[in-house]
Amino acid sequence: MELIGPTEREKGIFLIRVLVLLCCSLSLLYVMTCTGAVGTGGARSGGPTGVQSYQVLLQEREEQHHLHISSLKKQIAQLKDALQERSQQLKGVQESLKRGGGLGEAQGAKSQQADLQEFLWSQLSKAEVTAGTRLPSEYAVVPFESFTLQRVYQLEMGLTRHPEEKPVRKDKREALGEVLEMALHSLNTPSSQQDSRSAFVSYVSRPSGVTRTEKDKGTLYELTFRGESSTEFRRLVLFRPFGPLMRVKNERVNTANIPINIIVPLSRRTDKFKHFMHNFREVCVRQDGRVHLTVVYFGKEQMSEVRSTLENTSREVHFKNFTLLQLDEEFSRGRGLDVGARAWKGGNVLLFFCDVDIYFTADFLNTCRLNTQPGKKVFYPVLFSQYNPTLIYGSQDHIPAVEQQLTRGFWRDFGFGMTCFDIDIKGWGAKMSTCTGSTSIATSWWWRAPSRGLFHLWHEKQCADELPPDQYRMCMQSKAMNEASHGQLGMLFFRHEIEAHLRKQKQQQNSNPKKS
């Protein structure tokens, strides 16, 4: 009996059916993967699950993919140009060699290119990128500007610019766009098998960065991408030495094992201290969990209220990591910071010098961890100072959350009271000295930038009658600067003219009613 096998046509039909089934399976797997990624991202963010939150998430993802696509297109174009240029150079060298005198010209071109590369790297080595420079004081620090995908946070505002706004200048927008493109390309070009396991989405959810230009060297960009956990980050450093953008550093940073000791000098002001502890419970205990609080209290009056507030917090949220010190002396901020720092008996710790009228977020605590380095790097954050909320918003009912008031205040760039630094406590006396209420730390790297998560809460400023005329005038000028913006104060100054104009308009409308 003869067995007859399948014909070639039947084999082809069977192969087509297998391919169709395989494509359908891959498509279904892709849809399930994308749906799971979106669901996981939404759950991880902890935000609302309404239509608006998904629209914001989709908009962010769309911008990120647009940047990635733009980066790939740009790289393809650059590779084509480079290939064409190399082809022309090779053709020119071959023709020169045929003429017998091309070897010297080729060597000259290579020498010029080598000189250019040497110059660019020399600019990088001179700039404050991988190492700091010693400065006479904190006031000599050149500050950074902060930026995200949509906003720039700048210190030099003048009368027209705002503390938070979109980048207006076209050249700056293009420069930041190129930096973000290169950063995304670096994140998606794994240098090892371990990096290849990091998904694209996990590192581009909320990128933020800082930039600073050294006038004789170039522009530094540092970008930070949050990872899948709240303590995992990827930091990229790029430098533009008035030429092509250069990659300097691409590193992973984990802040899980970096505790912070927050030191607060205090005298009376128990109501402010209760507000401070409310924010401390929410941010430091419930969200962060890696914080110790040291309160240095001056005097005996209201000391029992401060102790009671700390003990209540300890019972309510099971928080034991606090120290209360009392000094029977006249209040001195510098003295309080020095005593509080010396009281620490644990291992190496990051110190944050804070005041009782300061509001901060959990993101700011990680910013401190990312921008300090033991014995080398000190972070002087530029905090955002509130205007008088009642004056700005009209009533207490319309005042938004503190984090949403970045357009109703100013960057306090003249203050250096808030400081984050990480040093070896064993050598404390030789590394830090306090005088006249300020702290000077011997270090080689000073870091200063606007911090979106650090706020100076508005409080009324009192100018004593016993002050001499010149000091009283300076006090009143400082009070006016903290009340409202230049334009808002102008509207208050001209309010009588504005009210008179509105009355005239109303009278004209009443005398000439509109015909129905």
Coordinates of C-alpha atoms in Angstrom, one line a residue:
M1 CA 0.0 0.0 0.0
E2 CA 1.5 3.4 -1.0
L3 CA 1.4 6.3 1.4
I4 CA 0.7 9.7 -0.3
G5 CA 2.2 12.7 1.6
P6 CA 0.8 16.3 1.6
T7 CA 1.2 18.2 -1.5
E8 CA 3.2 21.5 -1.7
R9 CA 0.0 23.5 -1.8
E10 CA -1.3 21.9 1.4
K11 CA 2.0 22.6 3.1
G12 CA 1.8 26.2 2.1
I13 CA -1.7 26.6 3.4
F14 CA -0.7 25.0 6.7
L15 CA 2.3 27.3 7.0
I16 CA 0.1 30.4 6.4
R17 CA -2.3 29.3 9.1
V18 CA 0.5 28.9 11.6
L19 CA 1.9 32.4 10.8
V20 CA -1.6 34.0 11.1
L21 CA -2.1 32.3 14.5
L22 CA 1.4 33.4 15.7
C23 CA 0.7 37.1 14.7
C24 CA -2.6 37.0 16.5
S25 CA -1.0 35.7 19.6
L26 CA 1.8 38.3 19.6
S27 CA -0.8 41.1 19.1
L28 CA -2.9 39.9 22.0
L29 CA 0.3 39.6 24.2
Y30 CA 1.3 43.2 23.2
V31 CA -2.2 44.6 24.1
M32 CA -2.1 42.8 27.4
T33 CA 1.4 44.1 28.2
C34 CA 0.5 47.7 27.3
T35 CA -2.7 47.5 29.4
G36 CA -0.8 46.1 32.3
A37 CA 1.9 48.8 32.1
V38 CA -0.7 51.6 32.1
G39 CA -2.6 50.0 35.0
T40 CA 0.6 49.5 37.0
G41 CA 1.7 53.1 36.4
G42 CA -1.6 54.5 37.5
A43 CA -1.5 52.4 40.6
R44 CA 2.0 53.3 41.4
S45 CA 1.5 57.0 41.2
G46 CA -1.1 57.0 43.9
G47 CA -3.1 59.8 42.3
P48 CA -6.8 59.9 41.3
T49 CA -8.1 57.4 38.8
G50 CA -10.5 59.8 37.1
V51 CA -10.7 60.8 33.4
Q52 CA -8.5 63.9 34.1
S53 CA -5.7 61.9 35.6
Y54 CA -5.6 59.5 32.7
Q55 CA -5.6 62.4 30.3
V56 CA -2.6 63.9 32.1
L57 CA -0.8 60.5 32.0
L58 CA -1.5 60.0 28.4
Q59 CA -0.3 63.5 27.6
E60 CA 2.9 62.9 29.5
R61 CA 3.5 59.6 27.7
E62 CA 2.7 61.1 24.3
E63 CA 5.3 63.9 25.0
Q64 CA 7.9 61.3 26.0
H65 CA 7.3 59.2 22.9
H66 CA 7.4 62.3 20.7
L67 CA 10.8 63.2 22.3
H68 CA 12.0 59.6 21.7
I69 CA 10.8 59.6 18.1
S70 CA 12.4 63.0 17.5
S71 CA 15.6 61.8 19.0
L72 CA 15.7 58.7 16.8
K73 CA 15.0 60.8 13.7
K74 CA 17.7 63.3 14.6
Q75 CA 20.2 60.5 15.2
I76 CA 19.3 58.9 11.9
A77 CA 19.8 62.2 10.1
Q78 CA 23.1 62.8 12.0
L79 CA 24.3 59.3 11.0
K80 CA 23.5 59.9 7.4
D81 CA 25.3 63.3 7.4
A82 CA 28.3 61.7 9.2
L83 CA 28.3 58.8 6.7
Q84 CA 28.2 61.2 3.8
E85 CA 30.9 63.4 5.3
R86 CA 33.1 60.4 5.9
S87 CA 32.6 59.2 2.4
Q88 CA 33.6 62.6 1.0
Q89 CA 36.6 62.8 3.3
L90 CA 37.7 59.3 2.2
K91 CA 37.2 60.2 -1.4
G92 CA 39.2 63.4 -0.9
V93 CA 42.0 61.5 0.8
Q94 CA 42.1 59.0 -2.0
E95 CA 42.3 61.7 -4.7
S96 CA 45.0 63.5 -2.7
L97 CA 47.0 60.3 -2.4
K98 CA 46.7 59.8 -6.1
R99 CA 48.1 63.2 -6.7
G100 CA 51.0 62.3 -4.5
G101 CA 50.7 65.0 -1.9
G102 CA 47.6 64.0 0.0
L103 CA 49.2 62.3 3.0
G104 CA 50.2 65.5 4.7
E105 CA 46.8 67.1 4.2
A106 CA 45.1 64.1 5.7
Q107 CA 47.4 64.2 8.7
G108 CA 46.7 67.9 9.1
A109 CA 43.0 67.3 9.1
K110 CA 43.4 64.6 11.8
S111 CA 45.6 66.9 13.8
Q112 CA 43.0 69.7 13.7
Q113 CA 40.2 67.3 14.8
A114 CA 42.4 66.1 17.7
D115 CA 43.1 69.6 18.7
L116 CA 39.4 70.4 18.8
Q117 CA 38.7 67.3 20.9
E118 CA 41.5 68.2 23.3
F119 CA 40.1 71.7 23.7
L120 CA 36.6 70.5 24.4
W121 CA 37.8 68.1 27.0
S122 CA 40.0 70.8 28.6
Q123 CA 36.9 73.0 29.0
L124 CA 35.2 70.0 30.7
S125 CA 38.1 69.5 33.1
K126 CA 38.1 73.2 34.0
A127 CA 34.3 73.4 34.6
E128 CA 32.7 72.6 37.9
V129 CA 31.2 69.3 36.6
T130 CA 33.0 66.4 38.2
A131 CA 34.7 68.3 41.0
G132 CA 34.0 71.6 42.8
T133 CA 36.1 74.6 43.5
R134 CA 36.8 76.4 46.7
L135 CA 34.9 79.6 47.2
P136 CA 35.4 82.4 49.8
S137 CA 31.8 82.0 51.0
E138 CA 28.3 80.7 50.1
Y139 CA 27.5 84.1 48.5
A140 CA 30.0 83.4 45.7
V141 CA 28.0 80.3 44.5
V142 CA 26.7 80.6 40.9
P143 CA 23.1 79.2 41.2
F144 CA 21.4 76.8 38.9
E145 CA 18.0 77.0 37.2
S146 CA 15.6 74.1 37.7
F147 CA 13.4 72.8 34.8
T148 CA 11.0 69.9 34.0
L149 CA 9.4 68.9 30.7
Q150 CA 7.0 71.8 30.8
R151 CA 8.4 74.4 33.2
V152 CA 11.5 76.5 34.0
Y153 CA 12.1 77.8 37.6
Q154 CA 14.4 80.8 37.4
L155 CA 15.9 83.2 39.9
E156 CA 16.3 86.3 37.7
M157 CA 12.8 87.4 37.1
G158 CA 12.8 91.2 36.8
L159 CA 9.4 92.8 36.5
T160 CA 8.0 90.6 33.7
R161 CA 9.1 87.0 34.3
H162 CA 7.5 84.7 36.8
P163 CA 8.9 82.2 39.3
E164 CA 7.4 79.4 37.3
E165 CA 6.8 79.6 33.5
K166 CA 7.3 77.9 30.2
P167 CA 10.6 78.5 28.5
V168 CA 10.0 81.6 26.4
R169 CA 13.3 82.1 24.5
K170 CA 13.5 79.8 21.4
D171 CA 17.2 79.1 21.8
K172 CA 16.7 77.9 25.4
R173 CA 13.7 75.7 24.4
E174 CA 15.7 74.1 21.6
A175 CA 18.7 73.6 24.0
L176 CA 16.6 71.9 26.6
G177 CA 14.9 69.8 24.0
E178 CA 18.2 68.6 22.7
V179 CA 19.4 67.8 26.3
L180 CA 16.2 65.8 27.0
E181 CA 16.5 63.9 23.7
M182 CA 20.1 62.9 24.5
A183 CA 19.1 61.9 28.0
L184 CA 16.3 59.7 26.7
H185 CA 18.6 58.1 24.2
S186 CA 21.1 57.4 26.9
L187 CA 18.4 55.7 29.1
N188 CA 17.3 53.5 26.1
T189 CA 20.8 52.5 25.1
P190 CA 21.8 50.0 27.8
S191 CA 25.5 49.6 28.4
S192 CA 25.1 46.2 30.1
Q193 CA 22.7 43.3 30.4
Q194 CA 21.6 44.7 33.8
D195 CA 20.6 48.1 32.2
S196 CA 18.7 46.3 29.5
R197 CA 16.2 45.0 32.0
S198 CA 15.2 48.6 32.9
A199 CA 12.0 49.5 31.0
F200 CA 11.7 52.8 29.1
V201 CA 8.7 53.9 31.0
S202 CA 10.1 53.3 34.5
Y203 CA 12.7 56.1 34.2
V204 CA 10.9 58.9 32.3
S205 CA 7.7 59.4 34.3
R206 CA 8.8 62.6 36.0
P207 CA 12.2 63.9 34.8
S208 CA 13.6 67.0 36.3
G209 CA 16.9 68.8 36.0
V210 CA 19.1 71.8 36.7
T211 CA 21.3 73.9 34.4
R212 CA 24.0 76.5 34.9
T213 CA 26.3 78.4 32.5
E214 CA 29.8 79.2 33.4
K215 CA 30.6 82.1 31.1
D216 CA 34.1 81.1 30.2
K217 CA 33.6 77.3 30.1
G218 CA 30.1 76.2 29.0
T219 CA 26.7 75.0 30.2
L220 CA 26.2 72.1 32.6
Y221 CA 23.0 70.0 32.6
E222 CA 22.1 67.5 35.3
L223 CA 18.9 65.4 34.9
T224 CA 17.3 63.1 37.5
F225 CA 14.8 60.4 36.6
R226 CA 12.8 58.6 39.3
G227 CA 12.9 54.8 39.1
E228 CA 10.2 52.3 40.0
S229 CA 10.7 52.8 43.7
S230 CA 10.7 56.1 45.6
T231 CA 14.4 55.7 46.5
E232 CA 15.8 54.7 43.1
F233 CA 17.0 57.4 40.7
R234 CA 19.1 57.6 37.5
R235 CA 21.3 60.7 37.2
L236 CA 22.7 62.0 33.9
V237 CA 25.2 64.8 33.6
L238 CA 25.8 66.5 30.2
F239 CA 28.0 69.4 29.3
R240 CA 28.1 71.8 26.4
P241 CA 31.5 73.5 26.2
F242 CA 30.2 76.1 23.7
G243 CA 30.2 73.3 21.2
P244 CA 28.6 69.8 20.7
L245 CA 26.8 68.4 23.7
M246 CA 28.9 65.9 25.7
R247 CA 27.9 63.0 27.9
V248 CA 29.7 63.2 31.2
K249 CA 28.0 60.8 33.6
N250 CA 25.2 58.2 33.7
E251 CA 24.8 56.6 37.1
R252 CA 22.3 54.9 39.4
V253 CA 21.6 56.5 42.8
N254 CA 19.8 54.8 45.7
T255 CA 18.8 57.0 48.7
A256 CA 17.3 54.2 50.8
N257 CA 20.2 54.3 53.4
I258 CA 20.6 58.0 53.8
P259 CA 19.0 59.3 57.0
I260 CA 18.4 63.0 57.6
N261 CA 18.7 64.8 60.9
I262 CA 16.5 67.9 60.8
I263 CA 17.7 70.5 63.3
V264 CA 15.2 73.3 64.3
P265 CA 16.2 76.1 66.7
L266 CA 13.1 77.4 68.5
S267 CA 12.0 80.1 71.0
R268 CA 8.3 80.4 71.9
R269 CA 6.3 80.3 68.6
T270 CA 4.4 77.2 69.8
D271 CA 1.5 77.7 67.4
K272 CA 4.0 77.7 64.5
F273 CA 5.6 74.6 65.9
K274 CA 2.3 72.8 66.0
H275 CA 1.8 73.6 62.2
F276 CA 5.4 72.5 61.6
M277 CA 4.8 69.1 63.4
H278 CA 1.6 68.5 61.4
N279 CA 3.6 68.7 58.1
F280 CA 6.4 66.7 59.7
R281 CA 4.1 63.9 60.5
E282 CA 2.7 63.7 57.0
V283 CA 6.0 64.0 55.2
C284 CA 8.7 62.7 57.4
V285 CA 6.9 59.9 59.3
R286 CA 4.2 58.6 57.0
Q287 CA 5.9 59.2 53.6
D288 CA 9.7 59.2 54.1
G289 CA 10.4 57.3 57.3
R290 CA 14.2 58.0 57.3
V291 CA 14.3 61.2 59.4
H292 CA 15.4 62.2 62.9
L293 CA 14.2 65.5 64.5
T294 CA 16.3 67.6 66.8
V295 CA 14.6 70.6 68.5
V296 CA 16.8 73.1 70.3
Y297 CA 14.6 75.2 72.6
F298 CA 15.8 78.5 74.1
G299 CA 14.3 79.5 77.5
K300 CA 11.8 78.0 79.8
E301 CA 8.6 79.8 78.8
Q302 CA 6.3 77.5 76.8
M303 CA 8.8 74.7 77.0
S304 CA 6.1 72.3 78.3
E305 CA 3.9 73.0 75.3
V306 CA 6.7 72.1 72.9
R307 CA 7.4 68.9 74.9
S308 CA 3.7 68.0 74.8
T309 CA 3.5 68.5 71.1
L310 CA 6.4 66.1 70.5
E311 CA 5.0 63.5 72.9
N312 CA 1.6 63.6 71.2
T313 CA 3.2 63.1 67.8
S314 CA 5.1 60.2 69.3
R315 CA 1.9 58.5 70.5
E316 CA -0.2 59.2 67.4
V317 CA 2.2 58.0 64.8
H318 CA 4.6 55.8 66.9
F319 CA 7.5 58.1 66.2
K320 CA 10.5 57.9 68.5
N321 CA 13.3 59.5 66.5
F322 CA 13.4 62.9 68.1
T323 CA 15.6 64.8 70.5
L324 CA 14.5 67.9 72.6
L325 CA 17.3 70.0 74.0
Q326 CA 16.9 73.1 76.2
L327 CA 19.2 76.0 76.5
D328 CA 18.6 78.6 79.2
E329 CA 20.0 81.4 77.0
E330 CA 18.9 84.2 74.7
F331 CA 17.8 82.9 71.3
S332 CA 20.6 82.5 68.7
R333 CA 20.0 80.5 65.6
G334 CA 23.7 79.7 64.9
R335 CA 24.1 78.6 68.5
G336 CA 21.1 76.3 68.3
L337 CA 22.3 74.7 65.0
D338 CA 25.7 74.1 66.5
V339 CA 24.4 72.5 69.7
G340 CA 21.8 70.4 67.7
A341 CA 24.5 69.1 65.4
R342 CA 26.9 68.2 68.1
A343 CA 24.2 66.3 70.0
W344 CA 24.0 63.6 67.3
K345 CA 25.6 60.4 68.5
G346 CA 24.8 58.1 65.7
G347 CA 26.8 57.3 62.5
N348 CA 27.2 59.4 59.4
V349 CA 24.0 61.4 58.8
L350 CA 22.8 64.1 56.5
L351 CA 22.0 67.4 58.3
F352 CA 19.2 69.7 57.3
F353 CA 19.2 73.1 59.0
C354 CA 15.5 74.2 59.1
D355 CA 13.3 76.8 60.6
V356 CA 9.8 76.4 62.2
D357 CA 8.1 78.5 59.5
I358 CA 9.3 76.2 56.7
Y359 CA 7.1 73.8 54.7
F360 CA 8.8 71.0 52.7
T361 CA 7.7 67.9 50.8
A362 CA 9.1 64.3 50.6
D363 CA 10.5 65.1 47.1
F364 CA 12.6 67.9 48.8
L365 CA 14.1 65.4 51.2
N366 CA 15.3 63.2 48.3
T367 CA 16.6 66.3 46.6
C368 CA 18.8 66.9 49.7
R369 CA 20.0 63.3 49.5
L370 CA 20.8 63.6 45.8
N371 CA 22.6 67.0 46.0
T372 CA 25.0 66.3 48.9
Q373 CA 28.2 64.3 49.2
P374 CA 30.0 63.5 52.5
G375 CA 32.7 66.0 53.1
K376 CA 32.6 67.5 49.6
K377 CA 29.2 68.7 48.5
V378 CA 26.9 71.2 50.3
F379 CA 23.4 72.0 49.1
Y380 CA 21.9 75.5 49.6
P381 CA 18.4 75.2 48.3
V382 CA 16.6 78.4 47.2
L383 CA 13.2 78.2 48.9
F384 CA 10.0 79.7 47.6
S385 CA 8.7 82.6 49.8
Q386 CA 4.9 83.0 50.0
Y387 CA 3.2 86.4 49.6
N388 CA 0.5 87.3 52.1
P389 CA -2.2 84.6 51.2
T390 CA -5.1 86.7 52.5
L391 CA -4.0 89.7 50.5
I392 CA -3.4 87.7 47.3
Y393 CA -6.4 85.3 47.3
G394 CA -8.9 87.6 49.1
S395 CA -10.1 85.1 51.8
Q396 CA -9.0 82.0 53.5
D397 CA -11.6 80.0 51.6
H398 CA -9.8 80.5 48.2
I399 CA -6.3 79.8 49.3
P400 CA -4.9 76.7 47.4
A401 CA -2.5 74.1 48.8
V402 CA 1.0 75.3 49.4
E403 CA 2.5 73.3 46.5
Q404 CA 0.1 75.1 44.1
Q405 CA 1.3 78.6 45.0
L406 CA 4.5 78.7 43.0
T407 CA 3.2 81.7 41.0
R408 CA 2.2 83.7 44.1
G409 CA 5.6 84.5 45.7
F410 CA 9.3 84.8 44.9
W411 CA 12.5 82.8 45.1
R412 CA 14.3 83.8 48.3
D413 CA 17.7 83.9 46.6
F414 CA 19.3 86.2 49.3
G415 CA 18.8 83.6 52.1
F416 CA 21.2 80.8 53.0
G417 CA 19.6 79.7 56.2
M418 CA 18.3 76.4 54.8
T419 CA 21.2 74.0 54.3
C420 CA 21.7 70.3 53.6
F421 CA 25.1 68.7 54.0
D422 CA 26.6 65.4 54.8
I423 CA 29.9 65.3 56.7
D424 CA 31.9 63.0 59.0
I425 CA 30.7 63.9 62.5
K426 CA 34.0 62.7 64.1
G427 CA 35.8 65.7 62.7
W428 CA 33.0 68.1 63.4
G429 CA 34.9 70.9 65.2
A430 CA 37.4 71.3 62.4
K431 CA 34.9 71.2 59.6
M432 CA 32.2 73.6 60.7
S433 CA 32.1 76.9 62.5
T434 CA 29.1 79.0 63.5
C435 CA 29.1 82.7 63.8
T436 CA 26.6 85.6 63.7
G437 CA 23.7 83.1 63.1
S438 CA 25.2 81.6 59.9
T439 CA 27.1 78.5 59.2
S440 CA 30.3 78.2 57.1
I441 CA 31.3 74.7 56.0
A442 CA 34.7 73.9 54.6
T443 CA 34.0 72.1 51.4
S444 CA 35.0 72.1 47.7
W445 CA 31.5 71.9 46.1
W446 CA 28.7 74.3 46.7
W447 CA 25.3 73.5 45.1
R448 CA 22.5 76.0 44.9
A449 CA 19.2 75.8 42.9
P450 CA 15.5 76.7 43.3
S451 CA 13.7 73.9 45.1
R452 CA 10.0 73.4 44.2
G453 CA 9.4 71.5 47.4
L454 CA 10.7 74.0 50.0
F455 CA 8.5 76.9 51.1
H456 CA 8.9 79.8 53.5
L457 CA 5.4 80.3 54.9
W458 CA 4.2 83.9 55.1
H459 CA 4.0 85.5 58.6
E460 CA 3.6 89.1 59.6
K461 CA 6.8 91.0 60.0
Q462 CA 6.9 93.5 62.9
C463 CA 9.0 96.6 62.7
A464 CA 9.8 97.9 66.2
D465 CA 9.2 101.6 67.0
E466 CA 12.5 101.8 68.8
L467 CA 14.5 101.2 65.6
P468 CA 16.4 104.2 64.2
P469 CA 14.8 105.8 61.1
D470 CA 17.2 104.1 58.6
Q471 CA 16.7 100.7 60.0
Y472 CA 13.0 101.2 60.3
R473 CA 12.8 102.2 56.6
M474 CA 14.8 99.0 55.7
C475 CA 12.5 96.9 57.8
M476 CA 9.4 98.4 56.1
Q477 CA 10.9 97.7 52.7
S478 CA 11.5 94.1 53.6
K479 CA 7.9 93.9 54.9
A480 CA 6.5 95.3 51.6
M481 CA 8.6 92.8 49.5
N482 CA 7.0 89.9 51.4
E483 CA 3.4 91.1 51.2
A484 CA 2.8 91.0 47.5
S485 CA 4.3 91.5 44.0
H486 CA 5.2 94.8 42.4
G487 CA 2.0 94.8 40.3
Q488 CA -0.3 93.7 43.2
L489 CA 1.1 96.4 45.5
G490 CA 0.6 98.9 42.7
M491 CA -3.1 97.9 42.4
L492 CA -3.5 98.4 46.1
F493 CA -1.8 101.9 45.9
F494 CA -4.2 102.9 43.1
R495 CA -7.3 101.3 44.5
H496 CA -9.1 104.6 45.1
E497 CA -8.7 105.5 41.4
I498 CA -9.8 102.1 40.4
E499 CA -12.9 102.3 42.7
A500 CA -13.7 105.7 41.3
H501 CA -13.5 104.4 37.7
L502 CA -15.8 101.5 38.6
R503 CA -18.4 103.9 40.1
K504 CA -18.4 106.1 37.0
Q505 CA -18.9 103.0 34.8
K506 CA -21.8 101.9 36.9
Q507 CA -23.4 105.3 36.9
Q508 CA -23.1 105.5 33.1
Q509 CA -24.7 102.1 32.8
N510 CA -27.6 103.1 35.1
S511 CA -28.2 106.4 33.2
N512 CA -28.1 104.7 29.8
P513 CA -29.8 101.3 30.2
K514 CA -29.7 98.9 27.3
K515 CA -32.9 98.7 25.3
S516 CA -34.4 95.3 25.5

